[in-house]
Amino acid sequence: RWDRAAPADTCVNLIVVWLKAIAGNRGLEGTHDDGAAYAMLPHFTRRVVSWPLCYLYPRLHHANVALRTAYLDREVQRELSAAAGAPAAVVVLGAGFDTRALRFGAAHDGVRWAEVDLPEVVAQKQRLLARAERRRPRLSLVNMPPAVSDRAPPALRLLDS
């Protein structure tokens, strides 16, 4: 196989990582993830979305992902700010390759995060994040929440503890 971390199928999550990397490399507002999406991509194919090649992609190609990311980030930030230090939890359903917990975790110490997704998606994300951490150690995975792959109740128990 050309990419040992590739998913067994052509899941849409990996396409979203590519689109986030394009948007991030173009510096679009609301897409700053400190290069996490870019670092998750296969080494020899990252060049096609790096600067300045990222400008070859039409904005419509990745703008919907950038807009969705900016909207969800703004709403999560608003809710966490409203909690103002009170105990809070964020459960990301269908987390895919989302990096929000990684990006928000350091800024919100008392917040508990849990991600829920299909087993193959969780396994794939763990491989991609391990790749990203090797490339960019400052993307410490300490802030990543435990992922629940096949049962939602353990995520809820995790939040109760």
mmCIF file of N, CA and C in Angstrom, residues 69-81 104:
data_model
loop_
_atom_site.group_PDB
_atom_site.id
_atom_site.type_symbol
_atom_site.label_atom_id
_atom_site.label_comp_id
_atom_site.label_asym_id
_atom_site.label_seq_id
_atom_site.Cartn_x
_atom_site.Cartn_y
_atom_site.Cartn_z
ATOM 1 N N THR A 69 -16.218 24.711 10.028
ATOM 2 C CA THR A 69 -15.242 24.718 11.121
ATOM 3 C C THR A 69 -15.325 26.013 11.915
ATOM 4 N N ALA A 70 -15.375 27.137 11.215
ATOM 5 C CA ALA A 70 -15.452 28.445 11.887
ATOM 6 C C ALA A 70 -16.728 28.553 12.715
ATOM 7 N N TYR A 71 -17.859 28.105 12.157
ATOM 8 C CA TYR A 71 -19.128 28.177 12.875
ATOM 9 C C TYR A 71 -19.092 27.320 14.142
ATOM 10 N N LEU A 72 -18.695 26.048 14.009
ATOM 11 C CA LEU A 72 -18.679 25.161 15.170
ATOM 12 C C LEU A 72 -17.673 25.640 16.221
ATOM 13 N N ASP A 73 -16.515 26.119 15.792
ATOM 14 C CA ASP A 73 -15.541 26.655 16.746
ATOM 15 C C ASP A 73 -16.125 27.832 17.525
ATOM 16 N N ARG A 74 -16.789 28.723 16.815
ATOM 17 C CA ARG A 74 -17.378 29.903 17.460
ATOM 18 C C ARG A 74 -18.440 29.494 18.484
ATOM 19 N N GLU A 75 -19.288 28.541 18.130
ATOM 20 C CA GLU A 75 -20.353 28.117 19.036
ATOM 21 C C GLU A 75 -19.804 27.353 20.239
ATOM 22 N N VAL A 76 -18.823 26.492 20.021
ATOM 23 C CA VAL A 76 -18.211 25.776 21.148
ATOM 24 C C VAL A 76 -17.527 26.780 22.070
ATOM 25 N N GLN A 77 -16.804 27.735 21.504
ATOM 26 C CA GLN A 77 -16.141 28.765 22.310
ATOM 27 C C GLN A 77 -17.158 29.577 23.109
ATOM 28 N N ARG A 78 -18.275 29.913 22.484
ATOM 29 C CA ARG A 78 -19.322 30.687 23.169
ATOM 30 C C ARG A 78 -19.878 29.909 24.363
ATOM 31 N N GLU A 79 -20.152 28.639 24.163
ATOM 32 C CA GLU A 79 -20.692 27.820 25.255
ATOM 33 C C GLU A 79 -19.666 27.622 26.366
ATOM 34 N N LEU A 80 -18.420 27.386 26.007
ATOM 35 C CA LEU A 80 -17.388 27.200 27.027
ATOM 36 C C LEU A 80 -17.141 28.495 27.797
ATOM 37 N N SER A 81 -17.206 29.621 27.122
ATOM 38 C CA SER A 81 -17.054 30.908 27.799
ATOM 39 C C SER A 81 -18.222 31.161 28.741
ATOM 40 N N PHE A 104 -8.823 23.195 21.322
ATOM 41 C CA PHE A 104 -9.487 23.892 22.426
ATOM 42 C C PHE A 104 -9.028 23.389 23.795
#
